[in-house]
Short mmCIF file of C-alpha atoms and ligand atoms in Angstrom, two decimals:
data_model
loop_
_atom_site.label_atom_id
_atom_site.label_comp_id
_atom_site.label_asym_id
_atom_site.label_seq_id
_atom_site.Cartn_x
_atom_site.Cartn_y
_atom_site.Cartn_z
CA MET A 11 15.05 127.35 235.51
CA LEU A 12 11.36 126.71 234.92
CA PHE A 13 9.40 129.26 232.92
CA PRO A 14 8.27 131.95 233.68
CA LEU A 15 11.44 132.28 235.76
CA THR A 16 14.50 133.32 233.76
CA GLU A 17 18.11 134.19 234.50
CA ASN A 18 16.91 137.78 234.87
CA ILE A 19 13.73 137.35 236.94
CA HIS A 20 14.43 134.70 239.52
CA TYR A 21 14.51 133.70 243.19
CA LYS A 22 17.58 134.29 245.34
CA ASN A 23 17.37 132.88 248.85
CA ASN A 24 13.61 132.45 248.34
CA ALA A 25 13.09 136.12 247.49
CA LEU A 26 12.07 137.20 244.00
CA HIS A 27 14.62 139.41 242.26
CA ILE A 28 14.88 141.26 239.01
CA GLU A 29 18.55 140.87 238.22
CA ASN A 30 20.28 141.79 241.51
CA THR A 31 17.46 143.79 243.02
CA SER A 32 14.95 142.43 245.50
CA ILE A 33 11.33 143.03 244.52
CA GLU A 34 10.39 143.35 248.18
CA ASN A 35 12.85 146.22 248.57
CA ILE A 36 11.34 148.05 245.59
CA ALA A 37 7.85 147.52 247.03
CA ASN A 38 8.93 148.92 250.38
CA ALA A 39 10.50 151.94 248.70
CA ILE A 40 7.74 152.95 246.28
CA GLY A 41 4.58 151.18 247.41
CA THR A 42 2.35 148.84 245.44
CA PRO A 43 1.10 148.09 242.88
CA PHE A 44 3.84 148.73 240.34
CA TYR A 45 5.30 147.32 237.15
CA ALA A 46 8.98 146.42 237.13
CA TYR A 47 11.04 145.56 234.06
CA SER A 48 14.38 143.86 233.58
CA HIS A 49 16.82 145.78 231.42
CA ALA A 50 18.91 142.65 230.83
CA ARG A 51 15.88 140.63 229.70
CA LEU A 52 14.93 143.36 227.25
CA MET A 53 18.45 143.32 225.82
CA HIS A 54 18.35 139.52 225.64
CA ASN A 55 15.08 139.61 223.69
CA ILE A 56 16.24 142.34 221.32
CA ASN A 57 19.46 140.46 220.62
CA SER A 58 17.77 137.14 219.97
CA CYS A 59 15.33 138.92 217.67
CA LYS A 60 18.11 140.64 215.75
CA ASP A 61 20.20 137.45 215.62
CA ALA A 62 17.23 135.63 214.09
CA PHE A 63 16.05 138.16 211.50
CA THR A 64 19.13 140.19 210.53
CA PRO A 65 21.05 137.36 208.79
CA TYR A 66 18.12 137.05 206.37
CA GLY A 67 18.03 140.81 205.83
CA ILE A 68 14.58 141.04 207.45
CA HIS A 69 13.92 144.43 209.07
CA VAL A 70 12.43 144.54 212.58
CA HIS A 71 9.97 147.26 213.56
CA TYR A 72 8.90 147.01 217.20
CA ALA A 73 5.11 147.37 217.62
CA VAL A 74 5.09 150.26 220.09
CA LYS A 75 1.56 149.54 221.32
CA ALA A 76 2.87 146.60 223.37
CA ASN A 77 4.82 148.92 225.69
CA SER A 78 5.25 152.55 224.76
CA ASN A 79 7.14 153.76 227.82
CA LEU A 80 9.61 156.38 226.59
CA HIS A 81 12.59 154.68 228.26
CA ILE A 82 11.74 151.28 226.82
CA LEU A 83 11.42 152.91 223.39
CA LYS A 84 14.78 154.61 223.79
CA LEU A 85 16.47 151.31 224.63
CA ILE A 86 14.82 149.57 221.70
CA GLY A 87 15.71 152.43 219.34
CA GLU A 88 19.33 152.47 220.53
CA GLN A 89 19.62 148.83 219.52
CA GLY A 90 18.74 149.80 215.97
CA LEU A 91 15.19 148.53 215.67
CA GLY A 92 12.55 150.50 213.79
CA VAL A 93 9.02 151.00 215.06
CA ASP A 94 5.46 150.27 214.05
CA LEU A 95 3.05 152.98 215.21
CA VAL A 96 -0.72 153.18 215.37
CA SER A 97 -1.46 156.70 216.57
CA GLY A 98 -0.20 160.25 216.59
CA GLY A 99 0.61 159.71 220.25
CA GLU A 100 2.89 156.79 219.47
CA LEU A 101 4.47 158.83 216.68
CA TYR A 102 5.20 161.59 219.20
CA ARG A 103 6.66 159.16 221.73
CA ALA A 104 8.83 157.48 219.09
CA SER A 105 10.22 160.84 217.96
CA GLU A 106 10.88 161.86 221.57
CA ALA A 107 12.72 158.56 221.99
CA GLY A 108 14.98 159.60 219.13
CA ILE A 109 13.87 157.03 216.58
CA ALA A 110 14.71 158.06 213.03
CA VAL A 111 11.71 158.91 210.85
CA GLU A 112 12.80 156.58 208.08
CA LYS A 113 12.48 153.68 210.52
CA MET A 114 8.86 154.50 211.32
CA ILE A 115 5.88 152.63 209.93
CA PHE A 116 2.46 154.14 210.52
CA SER A 117 -0.20 151.42 210.75
CA GLY A 118 -3.75 151.64 212.03
CA VAL A 119 -7.24 151.33 210.64
CA GLY A 120 -8.52 154.81 211.46
CA LYS A 121 -5.76 157.39 211.21
CA SER A 122 -7.19 160.89 211.42
CA LYS A 123 -6.51 163.65 208.93
CA THR A 124 -4.39 165.44 211.53
CA GLU A 125 -2.35 162.31 212.21
CA LEU A 126 -1.76 161.70 208.50
CA LEU A 127 -0.80 165.32 207.90
CA HIS A 128 1.65 165.30 210.78
CA ALA A 129 3.25 162.03 209.66
CA LEU A 130 3.52 163.36 206.09
CA GLU A 131 5.15 166.56 207.28
CA MET A 132 7.66 164.47 209.23
CA ASN A 133 8.23 162.36 206.12
CA ILE A 134 8.12 159.03 207.93
CA GLY A 135 9.39 155.87 206.25
CA GLN A 136 6.19 154.02 205.44
CA PHE A 137 2.41 154.36 205.61
CA ASN A 138 0.42 151.15 205.97
CA VAL A 139 -2.95 152.04 204.54
CA GLU A 140 -6.02 150.03 205.50
CA SER A 141 -8.78 151.20 203.13
CA ALA A 142 -9.42 152.79 199.75
CA GLU A 143 -10.88 155.75 201.64
CA GLU A 144 -7.70 156.25 203.69
CA LEU A 145 -5.59 156.01 200.53
CA ALA A 146 -7.70 158.73 198.89
CA LEU A 147 -7.34 160.96 201.95
CA LEU A 148 -3.58 160.41 202.16
CA ASP A 149 -3.28 161.24 198.47
CA LYS A 150 -5.34 164.41 198.92
CA ILE A 151 -3.25 165.64 201.84
CA ALA A 152 -0.03 164.74 200.02
CA ALA A 153 -1.20 166.75 197.00
CA GLU A 154 -2.01 169.77 199.19
CA LEU A 155 1.38 169.54 200.86
CA ALA A 156 3.09 169.28 197.46
CA THR A 157 1.33 172.46 196.29
CA HIS A 158 2.28 174.22 199.50
CA ARG A 159 5.91 173.11 199.16
CA ALA A 160 6.07 174.12 195.48
CA ILE A 161 5.01 177.64 196.42
CA ASN A 162 7.11 178.05 199.55
CA HIS A 163 10.17 175.98 198.69
CA PRO A 164 10.28 175.88 194.88
CA ASN A 165 13.72 174.29 194.78
CA SER A 166 13.05 171.54 197.29
CA GLN A 167 12.90 167.95 196.12
CA ARG A 168 9.58 166.13 196.28
CA PRO A 169 9.75 163.68 199.20
CA ILE A 170 8.93 160.07 198.44
CA ILE A 171 5.86 158.90 200.31
CA ASN A 172 6.09 155.13 200.60
CA VAL A 173 2.71 153.50 200.90
CA THR A 174 1.90 149.86 201.44
CA LEU A 175 -1.58 148.39 201.45
CA ARG A 176 -2.43 146.26 204.44
CA VAL A 177 -4.14 143.26 202.93
CA ASN A 178 -6.62 141.10 204.79
CA PRO A 179 -5.40 137.68 203.59
CA ASP A 180 -8.39 135.91 205.16
CA VAL A 181 -6.52 133.12 206.93
CA ALA A 182 -7.82 131.34 210.00
CA VAL A 183 -5.64 131.70 213.09
CA ASN A 184 -6.01 129.71 216.24
CA THR A 185 -5.98 132.42 218.92
CA HIS A 186 -8.41 134.32 221.14
CA LYS A 187 -11.26 135.71 219.04
CA HIS A 188 -10.52 139.23 220.28
CA ILE A 189 -7.02 139.25 218.83
CA THR A 190 -7.47 137.81 215.34
CA THR A 191 -7.09 140.46 212.69
CA GLY A 192 -6.57 138.79 209.31
CA GLN A 193 -9.91 137.13 208.66
CA LYS A 194 -12.92 138.27 206.63
CA GLY A 195 -15.19 140.38 208.79
CA ASN A 196 -12.31 141.89 210.82
CA LYS A 197 -12.17 145.65 210.45
CA PHE A 198 -8.51 145.47 209.44
CA GLY A 199 -6.96 145.48 205.99
CA ILE A 200 -8.13 145.48 202.40
CA ASP A 201 -9.45 142.50 200.43
CA ILE A 202 -7.00 141.09 197.93
CA GLU A 203 -9.15 142.00 194.90
CA LEU A 204 -9.48 145.61 196.01
CA ALA A 205 -5.75 145.84 196.76
CA PHE A 206 -5.09 144.74 193.17
CA ALA A 207 -7.48 147.37 191.80
CA LEU A 208 -5.89 150.09 193.94
CA PHE A 209 -2.43 149.23 192.63
CA GLN A 210 -3.79 149.70 189.11
CA GLN A 211 -5.46 152.95 190.02
CA TYR A 212 -2.47 154.46 191.81
CA GLN A 213 0.25 153.27 189.45
CA ASP A 214 2.78 156.05 188.70
CA HIS A 215 0.91 158.43 190.90
CA PRO A 216 2.21 161.99 191.20
CA HIS A 217 2.05 162.32 195.00
CA ILE A 218 2.27 158.94 196.66
CA THR A 219 4.35 155.89 195.83
CA LEU A 220 2.28 152.77 196.30
CA ASN A 221 4.99 150.14 196.49
CA GLY A 222 4.27 147.61 199.21
CA LEU A 223 1.96 145.06 200.78
CA ALA A 224 1.47 144.50 204.50
CA MET A 225 -0.36 142.02 206.69
CA HIS A 226 -0.87 141.31 210.38
CA ILE A 227 -2.94 138.21 210.96
CA GLY A 228 -3.36 138.35 214.72
CA SER A 229 -1.57 138.09 218.00
CA GLN A 230 -0.49 135.15 220.18
CA ILE A 231 0.09 132.83 217.20
CA PHE A 232 2.15 129.70 217.80
CA ASP A 233 1.66 127.89 214.53
CA VAL A 234 3.71 128.89 211.48
CA ALA A 235 1.16 127.48 209.01
CA PRO A 236 -1.10 130.59 208.88
CA TYR A 237 1.98 132.76 208.26
CA ARG A 238 3.02 130.54 205.36
CA LYS A 239 -0.48 130.61 203.93
CA ALA A 240 -0.89 134.35 204.25
CA ILE A 241 2.57 135.08 202.78
CA GLN A 242 1.78 132.84 199.82
CA LYS A 243 -1.42 134.79 199.22
CA LEU A 244 0.52 138.06 199.36
CA LEU A 245 3.13 136.77 196.94
CA ALA A 246 0.44 135.65 194.49
CA LEU A 247 -0.89 139.20 194.65
CA VAL A 248 2.64 140.58 194.09
CA LYS A 249 2.80 138.51 190.88
CA ASP A 250 -0.57 139.83 189.71
CA ILE A 251 0.51 143.38 190.43
CA GLN A 252 3.82 142.91 188.62
CA SER A 253 1.97 141.48 185.62
CA PHE A 254 0.70 144.93 184.69
CA GLY A 255 4.08 146.54 185.24
CA ALA A 256 3.77 147.94 188.76
CA GLU A 257 6.44 147.30 191.37
CA VAL A 258 6.18 145.87 194.88
CA THR A 259 9.34 146.66 196.81
CA THR A 260 8.18 146.08 200.40
CA LEU A 261 6.50 143.20 202.20
CA ASP A 262 5.57 143.93 205.82
CA LEU A 263 4.47 140.74 207.51
CA GLY A 264 3.30 142.07 210.88
CA GLY A 265 3.89 140.53 214.29
CA GLY A 266 1.87 138.17 216.44
CA PHE A 267 4.58 135.73 217.56
CA GLY A 268 3.08 133.92 220.56
CA ILE A 269 4.58 133.65 224.02
CA HIS A 270 3.51 131.32 226.83
CA TYR A 271 1.67 132.71 229.82
CA GLU A 272 1.45 129.40 231.68
CA ASN A 273 3.66 128.08 234.42
CA THR A 274 5.42 125.16 232.85
CA GLU A 275 6.69 122.00 234.46
CA SER A 276 8.78 121.30 231.39
CA THR A 277 12.48 121.93 231.18
CA ASP A 278 12.27 121.53 227.40
CA LYS A 279 13.22 124.98 226.09
CA THR A 280 11.05 124.66 222.98
CA GLN A 281 7.97 124.14 225.14
CA GLN A 282 8.79 127.16 227.25
CA ALA A 283 9.54 129.58 224.51
CA GLY A 284 6.40 130.02 222.40
CA LEU A 285 6.97 130.83 218.74
CA GLU A 286 10.68 131.55 218.77
CA PHE A 287 12.22 134.30 216.65
CA ALA A 288 14.58 131.80 215.00
CA THR A 289 11.67 129.57 213.93
CA ILE A 290 9.49 132.27 212.43
CA ALA A 291 12.47 134.05 210.85
CA LYS A 292 13.40 130.86 209.00
CA VAL A 293 9.81 130.34 207.82
CA ILE A 294 9.58 133.92 206.56
CA ALA A 295 12.95 133.67 204.85
CA GLU A 296 11.90 130.44 203.12
CA GLU A 297 8.55 131.79 201.98
CA THR A 298 9.91 135.11 200.73
CA GLU A 299 13.03 133.76 199.08
CA SER A 300 11.80 134.67 195.61
CA PHE A 301 10.91 138.21 196.70
CA LYS A 302 13.66 140.68 195.96
CA GLY A 303 12.54 143.77 197.93
CA LYS A 304 12.52 144.72 201.61
CA VAL A 305 10.88 142.31 204.06
CA ALA A 306 9.84 143.58 207.50
CA VAL A 307 8.19 142.24 210.65
CA GLU A 308 6.47 144.05 213.53
CA PRO A 309 6.80 142.05 216.76
CA GLY A 310 5.46 143.60 219.94
CA ARG A 311 4.63 141.12 222.68
CA SER A 312 7.50 138.73 221.98
CA LEU A 313 10.04 141.50 222.61
CA VAL A 314 8.69 142.82 225.89
CA ALA A 315 6.22 140.44 227.57
CA ASP A 316 8.65 138.46 229.70
CA ILE A 317 10.68 141.49 230.79
CA GLY A 318 8.03 142.60 233.27
CA LEU A 319 6.21 141.89 236.51
CA LEU A 320 3.19 143.51 238.09
CA VAL A 321 3.79 143.51 241.84
CA SER A 322 0.89 143.76 244.25
CA ARG A 323 0.21 143.37 247.97
CA VAL A 324 -2.48 141.20 249.50
CA ASN A 325 -5.08 143.44 251.14
CA TYR A 326 -7.15 140.59 252.58
CA VAL A 327 -7.40 136.86 252.61
CA LYS A 328 -11.18 136.56 252.74
CA GLU A 329 -12.21 133.11 253.84
CA SER A 330 -15.07 131.81 251.76
CA ASN A 331 -16.64 128.52 250.82
CA PRO A 332 -15.52 126.65 248.72
CA THR A 333 -12.64 128.95 247.70
CA PRO A 334 -11.04 131.75 249.72
CA PHE A 335 -10.50 135.11 248.02
CA LEU A 336 -7.10 136.69 247.79
CA ILE A 337 -8.00 140.37 247.54
CA LEU A 338 -5.06 142.34 246.14
CA ASP A 339 -4.28 146.03 245.91
CA ALA A 340 -3.89 145.67 242.12
CA ALA A 341 -7.06 145.58 240.07
CA MET A 342 -8.37 145.27 236.53
CA ASN A 343 -7.54 148.94 235.88
CA ASP A 344 -3.84 148.12 236.42
CA LEU A 345 -3.89 144.85 234.48
CA MET A 346 -6.81 144.54 232.08
CA ARG A 347 -5.87 141.42 230.15
CA PRO A 348 -7.62 138.89 232.43
CA ALA A 349 -10.90 140.87 232.42
CA LEU A 350 -10.72 141.64 228.68
CA TYR A 351 -9.48 138.38 227.21
CA GLN A 352 -9.70 135.92 230.10
CA ALA A 353 -5.92 135.94 229.94
CA SER A 354 -4.03 134.33 232.77
CA HIS A 355 -0.60 135.49 233.92
CA PRO A 356 1.50 133.23 236.13
CA ILE A 357 1.26 134.51 239.71
CA LYS A 358 3.87 133.79 242.38
CA GLU A 359 4.67 134.81 245.95
CA VAL A 360 7.44 137.39 246.07
CA VAL A 361 8.88 135.85 249.23
CA LYS A 362 8.59 132.08 249.30
CA ASN A 363 7.32 130.48 252.46
CA ALA A 364 9.61 127.82 253.86
CA GLU A 365 6.68 125.44 254.01
CA ASP A 366 5.66 124.78 250.42
CA VAL A 367 1.99 123.87 250.88
CA THR A 368 -0.59 125.47 248.60
CA ARG A 369 -4.35 125.94 248.52
CA PRO A 370 -6.59 127.32 245.78
CA TYR A 371 -7.59 130.99 245.84
CA ASP A 372 -9.83 133.17 243.71
CA ILE A 373 -7.47 136.08 243.10
CA VAL A 374 -9.29 139.38 242.72
CA GLY A 375 -8.83 143.14 242.87
CA PRO A 376 -10.76 145.71 244.91
CA ILE A 377 -12.77 147.22 242.00
CA CYS A 378 -16.56 147.15 242.20
CA GLU A 379 -17.01 144.90 239.17
CA SER A 380 -17.47 141.16 239.04
CA THR A 381 -15.00 140.97 236.16
CA ASP A 382 -12.21 142.22 238.43
CA ILE A 383 -10.84 138.70 238.71
CA PHE A 384 -7.27 137.74 237.90
CA ALA A 385 -7.54 133.98 238.40
CA LYS A 386 -9.92 131.38 239.74
CA SER A 387 -8.91 128.46 241.96
CA TYR A 388 -5.26 129.39 241.63
CA ALA A 389 -2.83 127.50 243.84
CA LEU A 390 -0.66 129.72 246.01
CA ASN A 391 0.93 129.25 249.40
CA LYS A 392 -1.51 128.29 252.13
CA ALA A 393 0.08 130.71 254.60
CA LEU A 394 -0.43 133.86 252.48
CA LYS A 395 -1.68 136.75 254.59
CA ALA A 396 -2.51 140.45 254.33
CA GLY A 397 0.62 142.46 253.55
CA ASP A 398 2.36 139.71 251.58
CA LEU A 399 3.49 140.44 248.05
CA VAL A 400 2.61 138.60 244.86
CA ALA A 401 3.90 139.10 241.32
CA PHE A 402 2.18 138.61 237.97
CA PHE A 403 4.69 137.36 235.42
CA CYS A 404 4.94 138.16 231.70
CA SER A 405 3.51 141.62 232.30
CA GLY A 406 5.74 143.68 230.04
CA ALA A 407 3.41 143.71 227.01
CA TYR A 408 -0.11 145.13 226.79
CA CYS A 409 -0.24 145.67 230.55
CA ALA A 410 1.01 149.07 231.77
CA VAL A 411 -0.03 150.57 228.41
CA MET A 412 -3.61 149.45 228.95
CA SER A 413 -3.84 150.64 232.55
CA ASN A 414 -6.26 153.39 233.52
CA SER A 415 -7.69 155.09 236.58
CA TYR A 416 -11.14 153.46 236.79
CA ASN A 417 -12.68 153.68 240.28
CA SER A 418 -10.49 156.77 240.75
CA ARG A 419 -7.48 154.60 241.32
CA ASP A 420 -3.99 155.93 240.74
CA ILE A 421 -2.27 155.12 237.47
CA VAL A 422 0.27 152.45 238.23
CA PRO A 423 3.99 153.35 238.09
CA GLU A 424 6.69 151.61 236.07
CA ILE A 425 10.19 150.75 237.29
CA LEU A 426 13.22 149.75 235.27
CA VAL A 427 15.84 147.57 236.95
CA ASN A 428 19.35 147.33 235.57
CA ASN A 429 21.30 145.05 237.90
CA THR A 430 21.12 147.01 241.19
CA ASP A 431 20.19 150.27 239.53
CA VAL A 432 16.47 151.02 239.99
CA LYS A 433 14.72 153.83 238.13
CA VAL A 434 11.15 155.04 238.18
CA ILE A 435 10.31 155.38 234.48
CA ARG A 436 6.69 156.34 235.00
CA GLU A 437 5.54 158.00 238.20
CA ARG A 438 2.42 156.90 240.00
CA VAL A 439 -0.23 159.36 238.78
CA ASN A 440 -2.37 160.19 241.78
CA GLN A 441 -5.77 161.83 242.12
CA GLU A 442 -4.28 165.22 242.92
CA THR A 443 -2.55 165.20 239.55
CA LEU A 444 -5.60 163.84 237.75
CA LEU A 445 -7.85 166.47 239.31
CA LYS A 446 -5.69 169.19 237.80
CA PHE A 447 -7.17 168.12 234.44
CA GLU A 448 -10.67 168.54 235.81
CA GLU A 449 -10.46 172.24 236.55
CA GLU A 450 -13.31 173.80 234.58
CA ARG A 451 -12.70 176.47 231.98
CA LEU A 452 -15.04 178.25 229.67
CA ILE A 453 -14.50 177.85 225.96
CA LYS A 454 -15.82 180.12 223.20
CA ILE A 455 -17.82 178.24 220.56
N1 LLP B 20 1.41 145.06 213.92
C1 LLP B 20 0.12 145.40 213.96
C2 LLP B 20 -0.45 146.10 212.81
C3 LLP B 20 -0.67 145.08 215.07
O1 LLP B 20 -1.96 145.41 215.09
C4 LLP B 20 -0.09 144.42 216.18
C5 LLP B 20 -0.89 144.09 217.37
C6 LLP B 20 1.29 144.10 216.12
C7 LLP B 20 2.01 144.43 214.97
C8 LLP B 20 2.02 143.42 217.24
O2 LLP B 20 1.52 142.16 217.54
P1 LLP B 20 2.25 141.26 218.66
O3 LLP B 20 3.60 140.88 218.11
O4 LLP B 20 2.38 142.09 219.88
O5 LLP B 20 1.34 140.10 218.87
N2 LLP B 20 -3.96 143.81 223.69
C9 LLP B 20 -3.88 142.45 223.19
C10 LLP B 20 -3.04 142.35 221.96
C11 LLP B 20 -3.52 143.21 220.82
C12 LLP B 20 -2.60 143.16 219.63
C13 LLP B 20 -3.03 144.11 218.57
N3 LLP B 20 -2.15 144.24 217.45
C14 LLP B 20 -3.37 141.56 224.31
O6 LLP B 20 -3.18 142.03 225.43
O7 LLP B 20 -3.21 140.36 224.13
#
């Protein structure tokens, strides 16, 4: 099967199916646009991830930001993965999904005081701190909590607050400029020199246990070389830190493993797969062989991207010179990646026309913005007409999570398909519901 088609998202008698469910039938039942996910594909991805990392003892923490639907989180949690969180909202969702606090990592460059306090009260597994200022704030809140505990629960044991510093290793990564994170000038992470100084300053600290280093060098990375380079820089820092007697017991190496978004003509699996879990796991294991503590990774996209489709109906085929427009009922508010990063998702007809003749279309949404374009000069069937369905592939990561209601459009629903079992896992949020949040109320200041 040629990517992006898989055993789980495939054509049966010329009709696109997720597992054993026809996409057209879902569209007729719940309307368009909608996201639909394959349960089996999610399980496949989780298993290949675990099979790759677990033999080396590398811990996997799913980066929740890629798809934070409660039901997806539950499934991921049930398979034993931990999570990487970047907001109080994600922390809430992860707890609601039943994920154990010790498997939670709290990342993020601008955690608020309230978020830190809440995470400390929950006693989550690890804080990835991104600045000296955040470290000082975390320490202050931890001290206040310790005082409070000492007064109210004098016999309780002091909880260990594991803190890692997210280092900016300053390595060049060949990806879209909007998704690099580990180079000088990015807002993320702490310079190596400062990280060293902070380890000295916070050694044997009464309230927090600074015991790890973290990195995340970007997203959509296909080449293992920047990972090797960045890990080597982290390990050199570990040595320096150990030289004055401090301990580094955790290395968190982030995510970023690239997946392909192109239609491929190749049947060569390695060309279809992007940066495979097995490849990067081996590289990480090799590079960290001398490190005796816990090693973790935080993949997001690679676990969920290819589980999902965005399904949309054609509103109009607008003839135009030189290229006709395919005007869909999905728009940039439902799928922002093309407008934000010029990303392209493979697009296919949901029901294949018997006559396989294509012509180029500019594929757009109905929003009043010139950036509401999904693809330019994209070849689809010549006979497409209003009412036909199309599907955007690889739409499980950074798609539904980034949707919004711009132009007063409804928030797009999400569907989970497990064989012939179809569940709405996020309702369409319509204007009636949204307007309930716009009822005015006076507040006392
Ligand atoms: N860990 C941290 C600290 C991160 O910031 C990210 C993603 C990840 C892990 C997961 O990276 P992944 O394995 O998914 O590449 N919205 C963009 C992607 C932004 C990624 C931000 N950080 C997109 O649609 O391409």
